Amino acid sequence: MASARLVNVVASKAFKSIQYSRLGFLSISQSNGSLKSFKPHCRRVHTTHLLSERLFTKDHEWISIENGIATFGITDYAQEKLGEVVFCELPEVGVECDKDDVVAVVESVKAASDIFAPVSGEVTSANEILSTSPGIINTSPEDEAWIAKIKMTNDSDKDGLLNESDYKKLIVSLE
Amino acid sequence: IKTSVLHDFHVKNNAKMVPFAGWTMPIQYKSLGIIDSHHHTRNKVSLFDVSHMLQFKVYGKDKESFIESMTVCDVKGLPENGGSLTVFTNAEGGIMDDAIINQTQQDYLYCVSNAGCSDKISTCLRENLIDFTAKGGEVVLELLDCGLLAVQGPKMAEVLQTGTDTDLSKLYFMQNVEANLFGVDCRITRCGYTGEDGVEISVAKNRAVELAENICSHEDVELAGLGARDSLRLEAGLCLYGNDIDEMTTPVEAGLTWCIGKRRRKEKNFPGAEKIVAQIKSKPSKRRSGLIVSSAIARNGAIVQDGNGNEIGSVTSGCPSPTLSANIAMAYLPLPLSKVGTEVNVLVRKRVVSAKVTKMPFVPANYFMNK
């Protein structure tokens, strides 16, 4: 079957040169307290995301939680591994899901990859732009290409998620 | 894991390498996505490294009979310098591998078969060789260890003609010639796996990189990998061994009856001949068919259903077609339901998606035929 978890997407030595630097990290200029904005490849960070720490799953999803709503998508590392995204199957709004249920599918030319719900809850919205322009997942995976929003039923679900530094370590260990 | 003679060349050109059939090969190159690479091949010309494929030569006065003893090919009927697609069959009439057998002007047969079956076919060749020579046949087998480059696309002849005195306008589809290309001796066969006009070039390992670099220096040439190779061949309606054909499918079911020489059908002197010839007469129960799938990408393993929800087959290959902007697939369907225009359903992740049986090739071929 072509459907596969993102963690099983083929990795190889050729990838090693690009990932780590690409993910970058949030940088706040200490001297005047303003956000030092920069645009590393694919990663524009909005001010709102500063307020809620961004979290990650070992399946290469990013999650941003605010007021009990978790917005998620796939990471830059994931889109790089997948290759060109040609199709995205979004969850239906109103659907209840448990953490780790398959909630969406992202398809590249070669294979379909399951996306797992990072938290349990109800899907409150799905990013319709991805139906017509799935390629945004490649160009803006951690910003414009959010996949869906889930109203969390279990606040402690976020305890199992990785912080940015642990996720970066995970990626390094995979290379 | 085996590496191609062009491995360092691939890495230098920013290839994304993946494991395939026991080799590490490029799936694409960083500069060009799979879809763009696909379009480039149909519009201009691409260079693929296919050195992982099995190449072999057969010498001796009984070389044609030897290959005929394992395949459905009319080898004796091949024109001088001409070749044909054929299949190696097993005792049940199933396909062991597909291959191209070429008659040459150099008193040997030059053959190419799939990387995924190289151990199986090498063993088959060696075992049959022992039997054949024991019965007095004169044959010598040589498994080659050299590079193979595929140059495919409408601009292939224009690009390669600049590097050779051999008149490519006289080398027609399925013909082969020994040539000197950009100063490198090689064998050029006008064939390929994309549906476009193209060649496959067999070259000594120690000159392969030099030849690849010479070809790539032309501005119209882009490197292409297995990703584009797969979508191109699927649009061309060509089978991938292991997906669309295997030991359990007969050439008749696969729509490859045309590969079986008329004389061979009469003589029935290939493995599984009784079953295959009977199937040609009585028609097979299922047939490889093309599908256009409406709103999802159907891939290998997806179940095909009739309008009443009954399972009638499964998809063997499928992908989004860059040329058609549609989702295409191949599946074996019961003969009555394999007629062009038949509407069926495909299960994609438990969702029922409609599909229609379509003529193959999905995209017309551009082979350089002798009119």
mmCIF file of C-alpha atoms in Angstrom, chain A:
data_model
loop_
_atom_site.group_PDB
_atom_site.id
_atom_site.type_symbol
_atom_site.label_atom_id
_atom_site.label_comp_id
_atom_site.label_asym_id
_atom_site.label_seq_id
_atom_site.Cartn_x
_atom_site.Cartn_y
_atom_site.Cartn_z
ATOM 1 C CA MET A 1 0.000 0.000 0.000
ATOM 2 C CA ALA A 2 1.278 3.416 -0.878
ATOM 3 C CA SER A 3 -0.091 5.111 2.256
ATOM 4 C CA ALA A 4 2.671 5.599 4.798
ATOM 5 C CA ARG A 5 3.498 7.520 7.933
ATOM 6 C CA LEU A 6 5.757 10.452 7.265
ATOM 7 C CA VAL A 7 8.413 8.863 9.427
ATOM 8 C CA ASN A 8 8.738 6.094 6.872
ATOM 9 C CA VAL A 9 9.321 8.411 3.935
ATOM 10 C CA VAL A 10 12.622 7.446 2.417
ATOM 11 C CA ALA A 11 15.519 9.410 3.813
ATOM 12 C CA SER A 12 19.005 9.373 2.486
ATOM 13 C CA LYS A 13 22.368 10.943 2.897
ATOM 14 C CA ALA A 14 21.646 13.426 0.130
ATOM 15 C CA PHE A 15 19.166 15.257 2.349
ATOM 16 C CA LYS A 16 21.654 16.015 5.059
ATOM 17 C CA SER A 17 22.846 19.289 3.671
ATOM 18 C CA ILE A 18 19.565 21.167 3.771
ATOM 19 C CA GLN A 19 17.296 20.455 6.721
ATOM 20 C CA TYR A 20 18.852 21.759 9.895
ATOM 21 C CA SER A 21 19.596 25.266 8.797
ATOM 22 C CA ARG A 22 16.267 25.553 6.972
ATOM 23 C CA LEU A 23 14.158 25.100 10.100
ATOM 24 C CA GLY A 24 15.802 28.045 11.754
ATOM 25 C CA PHE A 25 14.439 29.289 15.032
ATOM 26 C CA LEU A 26 12.645 32.267 16.429
ATOM 27 C CA SER A 27 14.941 35.101 17.219
ATOM 28 C CA ILE A 28 14.022 38.117 19.331
ATOM 29 C CA SER A 29 16.349 41.029 19.428
ATOM 30 C CA GLN A 30 17.025 41.592 23.131
ATOM 31 C CA SER A 31 18.136 45.183 22.852
ATOM 32 C CA ASN A 32 14.878 46.792 21.818
ATOM 33 C CA GLY A 33 12.425 43.965 22.518
ATOM 34 C CA SER A 34 11.113 43.850 18.968
ATOM 35 C CA LEU A 35 10.831 40.717 16.930
ATOM 36 C CA LYS A 36 13.796 40.444 14.649
ATOM 37 C CA SER A 37 12.042 39.280 11.552
ATOM 38 C CA PHE A 38 13.831 37.195 9.006
ATOM 39 C CA LYS A 39 12.755 34.939 6.193
ATOM 40 C CA PRO A 40 14.574 31.680 6.050
ATOM 41 C CA HIS A 41 13.229 29.444 3.314
ATOM 42 C CA CYS A 42 9.530 28.673 3.850
ATOM 43 C CA ARG A 43 9.221 29.932 7.383
ATOM 44 C CA ARG A 44 7.432 33.178 8.121
ATOM 45 C CA VAL A 45 6.496 33.443 11.774
ATOM 46 C CA HIS A 46 3.645 35.676 12.849
ATOM 47 C CA THR A 47 3.529 37.572 16.104
ATOM 48 C CA THR A 48 0.633 35.476 17.346
ATOM 49 C CA HIS A 49 2.792 32.399 17.208
ATOM 50 C CA LEU A 50 5.220 34.017 19.601
ATOM 51 C CA LEU A 51 2.601 33.988 22.303
ATOM 52 C CA SER A 52 1.925 30.264 22.018
ATOM 53 C CA GLU A 53 5.001 28.132 21.903
ATOM 54 C CA ARG A 54 5.090 26.012 18.785
ATOM 55 C CA LEU A 55 5.090 22.270 19.452
ATOM 56 C CA PHE A 56 5.869 19.277 17.261
ATOM 57 C CA THR A 57 5.142 15.590 16.890
ATOM 58 C CA LYS A 58 7.615 12.842 16.034
ATOM 59 C CA ASP A 59 5.535 12.424 12.863
ATOM 60 C CA HIS A 60 6.742 15.827 11.693
ATOM 61 C CA GLU A 61 3.674 17.912 12.379
ATOM 62 C CA TRP A 62 3.822 21.355 13.952
ATOM 63 C CA ILE A 63 1.094 22.510 16.328
ATOM 64 C CA SER A 64 0.197 25.945 17.568
ATOM 65 C CA ILE A 65 -2.256 26.008 20.474
ATOM 66 C CA GLU A 66 -4.251 29.121 21.431
ATOM 67 C CA ASN A 67 -7.337 29.272 23.617
ATOM 68 C CA GLY A 68 -7.756 25.522 23.423
ATOM 69 C CA ILE A 69 -7.630 25.411 19.607
ATOM 70 C CA ALA A 70 -4.737 23.523 18.016
ATOM 71 C CA THR A 71 -3.746 24.592 14.510
ATOM 72 C CA PHE A 72 -1.451 22.112 12.801
ATOM 73 C CA GLY A 73 0.350 21.297 9.601
ATOM 74 C CA ILE A 74 3.444 19.427 8.494
ATOM 75 C CA THR A 75 6.959 20.686 9.040
ATOM 76 C CA ASP A 76 9.422 21.903 6.484
ATOM 77 C CA TYR A 77 11.433 18.718 7.083
ATOM 78 C CA ALA A 78 8.360 16.673 6.160
ATOM 79 C CA GLN A 79 7.562 18.552 2.958
ATOM 80 C CA GLU A 80 11.181 18.257 1.845
ATOM 81 C CA LYS A 81 11.055 14.470 2.309
ATOM 82 C CA LEU A 82 7.692 14.137 0.586
ATOM 83 C CA GLY A 83 8.621 16.027 -2.537
ATOM 84 C CA GLU A 84 6.071 17.881 -4.620
ATOM 85 C CA VAL A 85 2.648 17.704 -3.029
ATOM 86 C CA VAL A 86 -0.033 17.080 -5.647
ATOM 87 C CA PHE A 87 -3.066 16.425 -3.495
ATOM 88 C CA CYS A 88 -4.305 17.038 0.019
ATOM 89 C CA GLU A 89 -7.295 15.309 1.566
ATOM 90 C CA LEU A 90 -8.592 17.518 4.368
ATOM 91 C CA PRO A 91 -10.648 16.410 7.358
ATOM 92 C CA GLU A 92 -14.338 17.225 7.437
ATOM 93 C CA VAL A 93 -15.315 20.092 9.688
ATOM 94 C CA GLY A 94 -17.212 18.851 12.727
ATOM 95 C CA VAL A 95 -15.519 15.451 12.765
ATOM 96 C CA GLU A 96 -14.369 14.172 16.164
ATOM 97 C CA CYS A 97 -10.922 12.656 16.240
ATOM 98 C CA ASP A 98 -8.681 11.002 18.762
ATOM 99 C CA LYS A 99 -5.021 11.799 19.043
ATOM 100 C CA ASP A 100 -3.100 9.762 16.438
ATOM 101 C CA ASP A 101 -6.153 9.079 14.251
ATOM 102 C CA VAL A 102 -5.508 9.611 10.562
ATOM 103 C CA VAL A 103 -7.049 13.023 10.055
ATOM 104 C CA ALA A 104 -5.691 14.077 6.658
ATOM 105 C CA VAL A 105 -3.639 12.755 3.783
ATOM 106 C CA VAL A 106 -0.925 14.546 1.877
ATOM 107 C CA GLU A 107 0.023 13.037 -1.449
ATOM 108 C CA SER A 108 3.225 13.519 -3.354
ATOM 109 C CA VAL A 109 3.838 12.289 -6.879
ATOM 110 C CA LYS A 110 5.096 8.979 -5.535
ATOM 111 C CA ALA A 111 3.025 8.189 -2.458
ATOM 112 C CA ALA A 112 0.287 9.163 -0.038
ATOM 113 C CA SER A 113 1.245 10.043 3.532
ATOM 114 C CA ASP A 114 -1.153 9.877 6.454
ATOM 115 C CA ILE A 115 -1.314 12.894 8.742
ATOM 116 C CA PHE A 116 -2.198 12.048 12.345
ATOM 117 C CA ALA A 117 -4.270 14.185 14.674
ATOM 118 C CA PRO A 118 -1.761 15.637 17.148
ATOM 119 C CA VAL A 119 -4.455 16.048 19.792
ATOM 120 C CA SER A 120 -7.972 14.746 20.442
ATOM 121 C CA GLY A 121 -10.967 16.967 19.768
ATOM 122 C CA GLU A 122 -13.306 18.338 17.146
ATOM 123 C CA VAL A 123 -12.158 19.680 13.781
ATOM 124 C CA THR A 124 -13.402 23.280 13.694
ATOM 125 C CA SER A 125 -11.927 24.260 10.351
ATOM 126 C CA ALA A 126 -9.903 22.904 7.449
ATOM 127 C CA ASN A 127 -7.703 24.973 5.155
ATOM 128 C CA GLU A 128 -9.661 24.873 1.912
ATOM 129 C CA ILE A 129 -6.859 26.553 -0.047
ATOM 130 C CA LEU A 130 -5.020 23.216 0.074
ATOM 131 C CA SER A 131 -7.749 21.571 -2.022
ATOM 132 C CA THR A 132 -6.982 23.805 -4.963
ATOM 133 C CA SER A 133 -3.345 24.649 -4.249
ATOM 134 C CA PRO A 134 -1.769 21.682 -2.456
ATOM 135 C CA GLY A 135 1.664 22.894 -3.554
ATOM 136 C CA ILE A 136 1.556 25.540 -0.804
ATOM 137 C CA ILE A 137 2.510 22.708 1.512
ATOM 138 C CA ASN A 138 5.921 22.773 -0.173
ATOM 139 C CA THR A 139 6.362 26.542 -0.316
ATOM 140 C CA SER A 140 4.897 27.522 3.057
ATOM 141 C CA PRO A 141 4.447 24.361 5.135
ATOM 142 C CA GLU A 142 4.616 26.000 8.540
ATOM 143 C CA ASP A 143 2.551 29.080 7.834
ATOM 144 C CA GLU A 144 0.098 29.372 4.932
ATOM 145 C CA ALA A 145 -0.297 25.589 4.606
ATOM 146 C CA TRP A 146 -1.872 24.925 8.021
ATOM 147 C CA ILE A 147 -4.048 21.863 7.471
ATOM 148 C CA ALA A 148 -6.794 22.100 10.078
ATOM 149 C CA LYS A 149 -7.795 23.385 13.510
ATOM 150 C CA ILE A 150 -8.919 21.110 16.341
ATOM 151 C CA LYS A 151 -10.818 22.255 19.431
ATOM 152 C CA MET A 152 -9.048 20.252 22.105
ATOM 153 C CA THR A 153 -11.030 18.070 24.474
ATOM 154 C CA ASN A 154 -8.030 17.087 26.515
ATOM 155 C CA ASP A 155 -5.623 19.813 27.534
ATOM 156 C CA SER A 156 -3.012 17.298 28.683
ATOM 157 C CA ASP A 157 -2.599 16.027 25.105
ATOM 158 C CA LYS A 158 -0.095 18.796 24.598
ATOM 159 C CA ASP A 159 2.166 17.287 27.256
ATOM 160 C CA GLY A 160 3.180 14.517 24.893
ATOM 161 C CA LEU A 161 4.306 16.911 22.191
ATOM 162 C CA LEU A 162 7.892 17.939 21.507
ATOM 163 C CA ASN A 163 9.190 21.437 21.994
ATOM 164 C CA GLU A 164 11.155 23.049 19.203
ATOM 165 C CA SER A 165 14.554 22.100 20.547
ATOM 166 C CA ASP A 166 13.604 18.434 21.007
ATOM 167 C CA TYR A 167 12.134 18.343 17.500
ATOM 168 C CA LYS A 168 15.334 19.777 16.060
ATOM 169 C CA LYS A 169 17.292 17.089 17.886
ATOM 170 C CA LEU A 170 14.975 14.453 16.437
ATOM 171 C CA ILE A 171 15.616 15.641 12.902
ATOM 172 C CA VAL A 172 19.354 15.695 13.406
ATOM 173 C CA SER A 173 19.195 12.134 14.709
ATOM 174 C CA LEU A 174 17.331 11.008 11.593
ATOM 175 C CA GLU A 175 19.998 12.188 9.180
#
